[in-house]
Amino acid sequence: MKIDNILIDFFICFIATHFSDSVFEYCILLKWVMYNFFYFVSGASFAISSLLIEYDLVNAKIHK
């Protein structure tokens, strides 16, 4: 994900929550929070799986 997309979404959510009370704009904020949460979770799961694969490769070399 590109950093400019994060900044644009954050700016939209900032404007929405500070200058209006409409439900639609709070949904934009919720979308931004959920998107970044799932982005973080997918990145964390990728990192964990990469570490497990590396651990398996190291074990395979040791026990060879």
mmCIF file of N, CA and C in Angstrom:
data_model
loop_
_atom_site.group_PDB
_atom_site.id
_atom_site.type_symbol
_atom_site.label_atom_id
_atom_site.label_comp_id
_atom_site.label_asym_id
_atom_site.label_seq_id
_atom_site.Cartn_x
_atom_site.Cartn_y
_atom_site.Cartn_z
ATOM 1 N N MET A 1 0.847 -1.169 0.000
ATOM 2 C CA MET A 1 0.000 0.000 0.000
ATOM 3 C C MET A 1 0.895 1.234 0.000
ATOM 4 N N LYS A 2 0.498 2.213 -0.777
ATOM 5 C CA LYS A 2 1.301 3.415 -0.891
ATOM 6 C C LYS A 2 0.980 4.383 0.246
ATOM 7 N N ILE A 3 2.001 5.104 0.680
ATOM 8 C CA ILE A 3 1.849 6.023 1.809
ATOM 9 C C ILE A 3 0.896 7.161 1.477
ATOM 10 N N ASP A 4 0.835 7.587 0.205
ATOM 11 C CA ASP A 4 -0.061 8.695 -0.125
ATOM 12 C C ASP A 4 -1.523 8.291 0.026
ATOM 13 N N ASN A 5 -1.864 7.024 -0.217
ATOM 14 C CA ASN A 5 -3.237 6.566 0.004
ATOM 15 C C ASN A 5 -3.597 6.636 1.479
ATOM 16 N N ILE A 6 -2.662 6.275 2.339
ATOM 17 C CA ILE A 6 -2.906 6.350 3.781
ATOM 18 C C ILE A 6 -3.130 7.801 4.202
ATOM 19 N N LEU A 7 -2.299 8.703 3.704
ATOM 20 C CA LEU A 7 -2.427 10.108 4.082
ATOM 21 C C LEU A 7 -3.721 10.720 3.572
ATOM 22 N N ILE A 8 -4.112 10.372 2.351
ATOM 23 C CA ILE A 8 -5.364 10.895 1.798
ATOM 24 C C ILE A 8 -6.550 10.400 2.610
ATOM 25 N N ASP A 9 -6.579 9.096 2.909
ATOM 26 C CA ASP A 9 -7.675 8.552 3.708
ATOM 27 C C ASP A 9 -7.704 9.182 5.092
ATOM 28 N N PHE A 10 -6.534 9.385 5.697
ATOM 29 C CA PHE A 10 -6.483 9.997 7.019
ATOM 30 C C PHE A 10 -7.013 11.426 6.968
ATOM 31 N N PHE A 11 -6.637 12.171 5.939
ATOM 32 C CA PHE A 11 -7.109 13.545 5.802
ATOM 33 C C PHE A 11 -8.627 13.587 5.636
ATOM 34 N N ILE A 12 -9.177 12.683 4.824
ATOM 35 C CA ILE A 12 -10.629 12.620 4.640
ATOM 36 C C ILE A 12 -11.312 12.331 5.969
ATOM 37 N N CYS A 13 -10.766 11.377 6.716
ATOM 38 C CA CYS A 13 -11.368 11.017 8.000
ATOM 39 C C CYS A 13 -11.249 12.150 9.012
ATOM 40 N N PHE A 14 -10.146 12.864 8.993
ATOM 41 C CA PHE A 14 -9.965 13.999 9.896
ATOM 42 C C PHE A 14 -11.002 15.077 9.611
ATOM 43 N N ILE A 15 -11.162 15.418 8.347
ATOM 44 C CA ILE A 15 -12.152 16.422 7.965
ATOM 45 C C ILE A 15 -13.557 15.945 8.335
ATOM 46 N N ALA A 16 -13.828 14.664 8.051
ATOM 47 C CA ALA A 16 -15.168 14.124 8.299
ATOM 48 C C ALA A 16 -15.530 14.166 9.776
ATOM 49 N N THR A 17 -14.602 13.829 10.644
ATOM 50 C CA THR A 17 -14.933 13.755 12.069
ATOM 51 C C THR A 17 -14.892 15.117 12.757
ATOM 52 N N HIS A 18 -14.215 16.097 12.193
ATOM 53 C CA HIS A 18 -14.116 17.391 12.858
ATOM 54 C C HIS A 18 -15.102 18.433 12.338
ATOM 55 N N PHE A 19 -15.628 18.250 11.139
ATOM 56 C CA PHE A 19 -16.474 19.291 10.565
ATOM 57 C C PHE A 19 -17.874 18.822 10.197
ATOM 58 N N SER A 20 -18.203 17.578 10.475
ATOM 59 C CA SER A 20 -19.533 17.089 10.130
ATOM 60 C C SER A 20 -19.892 15.919 11.028
ATOM 61 N N ASP A 21 -21.205 15.700 11.182
ATOM 62 C CA ASP A 21 -21.674 14.607 12.024
ATOM 63 C C ASP A 21 -22.404 13.533 11.232
ATOM 64 N N SER A 22 -22.256 13.513 9.931
ATOM 65 C CA SER A 22 -23.046 12.550 9.155
ATOM 66 C C SER A 22 -22.508 11.134 9.326
ATOM 67 N N VAL A 23 -23.406 10.174 9.250
ATOM 68 C CA VAL A 23 -23.060 8.766 9.426
ATOM 69 C C VAL A 23 -22.137 8.296 8.313
ATOM 70 N N PHE A 24 -22.352 8.784 7.102
ATOM 71 C CA PHE A 24 -21.538 8.374 5.961
ATOM 72 C C PHE A 24 -20.067 8.679 6.204
ATOM 73 N N GLU A 25 -19.780 9.835 6.764
ATOM 74 C CA GLU A 25 -18.391 10.215 6.976
ATOM 75 C C GLU A 25 -17.753 9.415 8.104
ATOM 76 N N TYR A 26 -18.540 9.018 9.097
ATOM 77 C CA TYR A 26 -17.995 8.128 10.114
ATOM 78 C C TYR A 26 -17.724 6.747 9.536
ATOM 79 N N CYS A 27 -18.502 6.368 8.529
ATOM 80 C CA CYS A 27 -18.236 5.100 7.843
ATOM 81 C C CYS A 27 -16.902 5.151 7.107
ATOM 82 N N ILE A 28 -16.548 6.318 6.584
ATOM 83 C CA ILE A 28 -15.236 6.471 5.943
ATOM 84 C C ILE A 28 -14.136 6.242 6.976
ATOM 85 N N LEU A 29 -14.311 6.804 8.170
ATOM 86 C CA LEU A 29 -13.334 6.605 9.241
ATOM 87 C C LEU A 29 -13.243 5.134 9.622
ATOM 88 N N LEU A 30 -14.390 4.477 9.743
ATOM 89 C CA LEU A 30 -14.407 3.059 10.080
ATOM 90 C C LEU A 30 -13.713 2.238 9.003
ATOM 91 N N LYS A 31 -13.957 2.580 7.737
ATOM 92 C CA LYS A 31 -13.292 1.892 6.627
ATOM 93 C C LYS A 31 -11.781 2.036 6.738
ATOM 94 N N TRP A 32 -11.315 3.237 7.050
ATOM 95 C CA TRP A 32 -9.881 3.483 7.151
ATOM 96 C C TRP A 32 -9.272 2.675 8.294
ATOM 97 N N VAL A 33 -9.939 2.655 9.440
ATOM 98 C CA VAL A 33 -9.429 1.911 10.593
ATOM 99 C C VAL A 33 -9.389 0.416 10.295
ATOM 100 N N MET A 34 -10.471 -0.109 9.731
ATOM 101 C CA MET A 34 -10.526 -1.544 9.445
ATOM 102 C C MET A 34 -9.514 -1.931 8.377
ATOM 103 N N TYR A 35 -9.364 -1.098 7.352
ATOM 104 C CA TYR A 35 -8.415 -1.392 6.286
ATOM 105 C C TYR A 35 -6.998 -1.473 6.843
ATOM 106 N N ASN A 36 -6.640 -0.517 7.680
ATOM 107 C CA ASN A 36 -5.292 -0.524 8.244
ATOM 108 C C ASN A 36 -5.098 -1.657 9.241
ATOM 109 N N PHE A 37 -6.157 -2.028 9.969
ATOM 110 C CA PHE A 37 -6.071 -3.160 10.879
ATOM 111 C C PHE A 37 -5.804 -4.447 10.106
ATOM 112 N N PHE A 38 -6.573 -4.675 9.034
ATOM 113 C CA PHE A 38 -6.375 -5.890 8.251
ATOM 114 C C PHE A 38 -5.034 -5.870 7.521
ATOM 115 N N TYR A 39 -4.587 -4.683 7.116
ATOM 116 C CA TYR A 39 -3.269 -4.555 6.493
ATOM 117 C C TYR A 39 -2.182 -4.954 7.498
ATOM 118 N N PHE A 40 -2.321 -4.512 8.750
ATOM 119 C CA PHE A 40 -1.361 -4.857 9.799
ATOM 120 C C PHE A 40 -1.385 -6.354 10.087
ATOM 121 N N VAL A 41 -2.588 -6.934 10.205
ATOM 122 C CA VAL A 41 -2.713 -8.359 10.507
ATOM 123 C C VAL A 41 -2.117 -9.202 9.386
ATOM 124 N N SER A 42 -2.388 -8.824 8.137
ATOM 125 C CA SER A 42 -1.833 -9.605 7.026
ATOM 126 C C SER A 42 -0.313 -9.482 6.984
ATOM 127 N N GLY A 43 0.215 -8.308 7.281
ATOM 128 C CA GLY A 43 1.662 -8.141 7.334
ATOM 129 C C GLY A 43 2.287 -8.938 8.456
ATOM 130 N N ALA A 44 1.629 -8.949 9.611
ATOM 131 C CA ALA A 44 2.142 -9.712 10.748
ATOM 132 C C ALA A 44 2.103 -11.207 10.462
ATOM 133 N N SER A 45 1.028 -11.689 9.848
ATOM 134 C CA SER A 45 0.942 -13.122 9.550
ATOM 135 C C SER A 45 1.969 -13.514 8.496
ATOM 136 N N PHE A 46 2.235 -12.618 7.538
ATOM 137 C CA PHE A 46 3.273 -12.897 6.543
ATOM 138 C C PHE A 46 4.641 -12.979 7.215
ATOM 139 N N ALA A 47 4.912 -12.075 8.141
ATOM 140 C CA ALA A 47 6.199 -12.086 8.840
ATOM 141 C C ALA A 47 6.360 -13.353 9.669
ATOM 142 N N ILE A 48 5.301 -13.764 10.349
ATOM 143 C CA ILE A 48 5.370 -14.984 11.163
ATOM 144 C C ILE A 48 5.581 -16.205 10.287
ATOM 145 N N SER A 49 4.854 -16.285 9.169
ATOM 146 C CA SER A 49 5.031 -17.443 8.286
ATOM 147 C C SER A 49 6.430 -17.459 7.681
ATOM 148 N N SER A 50 6.981 -16.290 7.377
ATOM 149 C CA SER A 50 8.350 -16.227 6.857
ATOM 150 C C SER A 50 9.348 -16.722 7.895
ATOM 151 N N LEU A 51 9.138 -16.337 9.155
ATOM 152 C CA LEU A 51 10.033 -16.807 10.211
ATOM 153 C C LEU A 51 9.926 -18.315 10.400
ATOM 154 N N LEU A 52 8.712 -18.851 10.320
ATOM 155 C CA LEU A 52 8.536 -20.296 10.466
ATOM 156 C C LEU A 52 9.198 -21.055 9.327
ATOM 157 N N ILE A 53 9.090 -20.535 8.113
ATOM 158 C CA ILE A 53 9.748 -21.180 6.969
ATOM 159 C C ILE A 53 11.255 -21.148 7.155
ATOM 160 N N GLU A 54 11.778 -20.001 7.590
ATOM 161 C CA GLU A 54 13.220 -19.895 7.820
ATOM 162 C C GLU A 54 13.661 -20.855 8.922
ATOM 163 N N TYR A 55 12.869 -20.976 9.980
ATOM 164 C CA TYR A 55 13.167 -21.899 11.073
ATOM 165 C C TYR A 55 13.203 -23.340 10.556
ATOM 166 N N ASP A 56 12.243 -23.709 9.709
ATOM 167 C CA ASP A 56 12.225 -25.054 9.128
ATOM 168 C C ASP A 56 13.454 -25.299 8.263
ATOM 169 N N LEU A 57 13.862 -24.292 7.498
ATOM 170 C CA LEU A 57 15.046 -24.451 6.648
ATOM 171 C C LEU A 57 16.308 -24.620 7.485
ATOM 172 N N VAL A 58 16.412 -23.860 8.570
ATOM 173 C CA VAL A 58 17.577 -23.976 9.452
ATOM 174 C C VAL A 58 17.597 -25.352 10.104
ATOM 175 N N ASN A 59 16.446 -25.829 10.562
ATOM 176 C CA ASN A 59 16.368 -27.161 11.164
ATOM 177 C C ASN A 59 16.727 -28.248 10.164
ATOM 178 N N ALA A 60 16.318 -28.081 8.932
ATOM 179 C CA ALA A 60 16.632 -29.077 7.901
ATOM 180 C C ALA A 60 18.138 -29.141 7.666
ATOM 181 N N LYS A 61 18.808 -27.996 7.704
ATOM 182 C CA LYS A 61 20.263 -27.981 7.511
ATOM 183 C C LYS A 61 20.979 -28.603 8.706
ATOM 184 N N ILE A 62 20.474 -28.356 9.905
ATOM 185 C CA ILE A 62 21.118 -28.885 11.112
ATOM 186 C C ILE A 62 20.989 -30.406 11.167
ATOM 187 N N HIS A 63 19.824 -30.925 10.842
ATOM 188 C CA HIS A 63 19.563 -32.359 10.973
ATOM 189 C C HIS A 63 19.962 -33.164 9.744
ATOM 190 N N LYS A 64 20.540 -32.519 8.768
ATOM 191 C CA LYS A 64 20.940 -33.210 7.547
ATOM 192 C C LYS A 64 22.116 -34.119 7.765
#
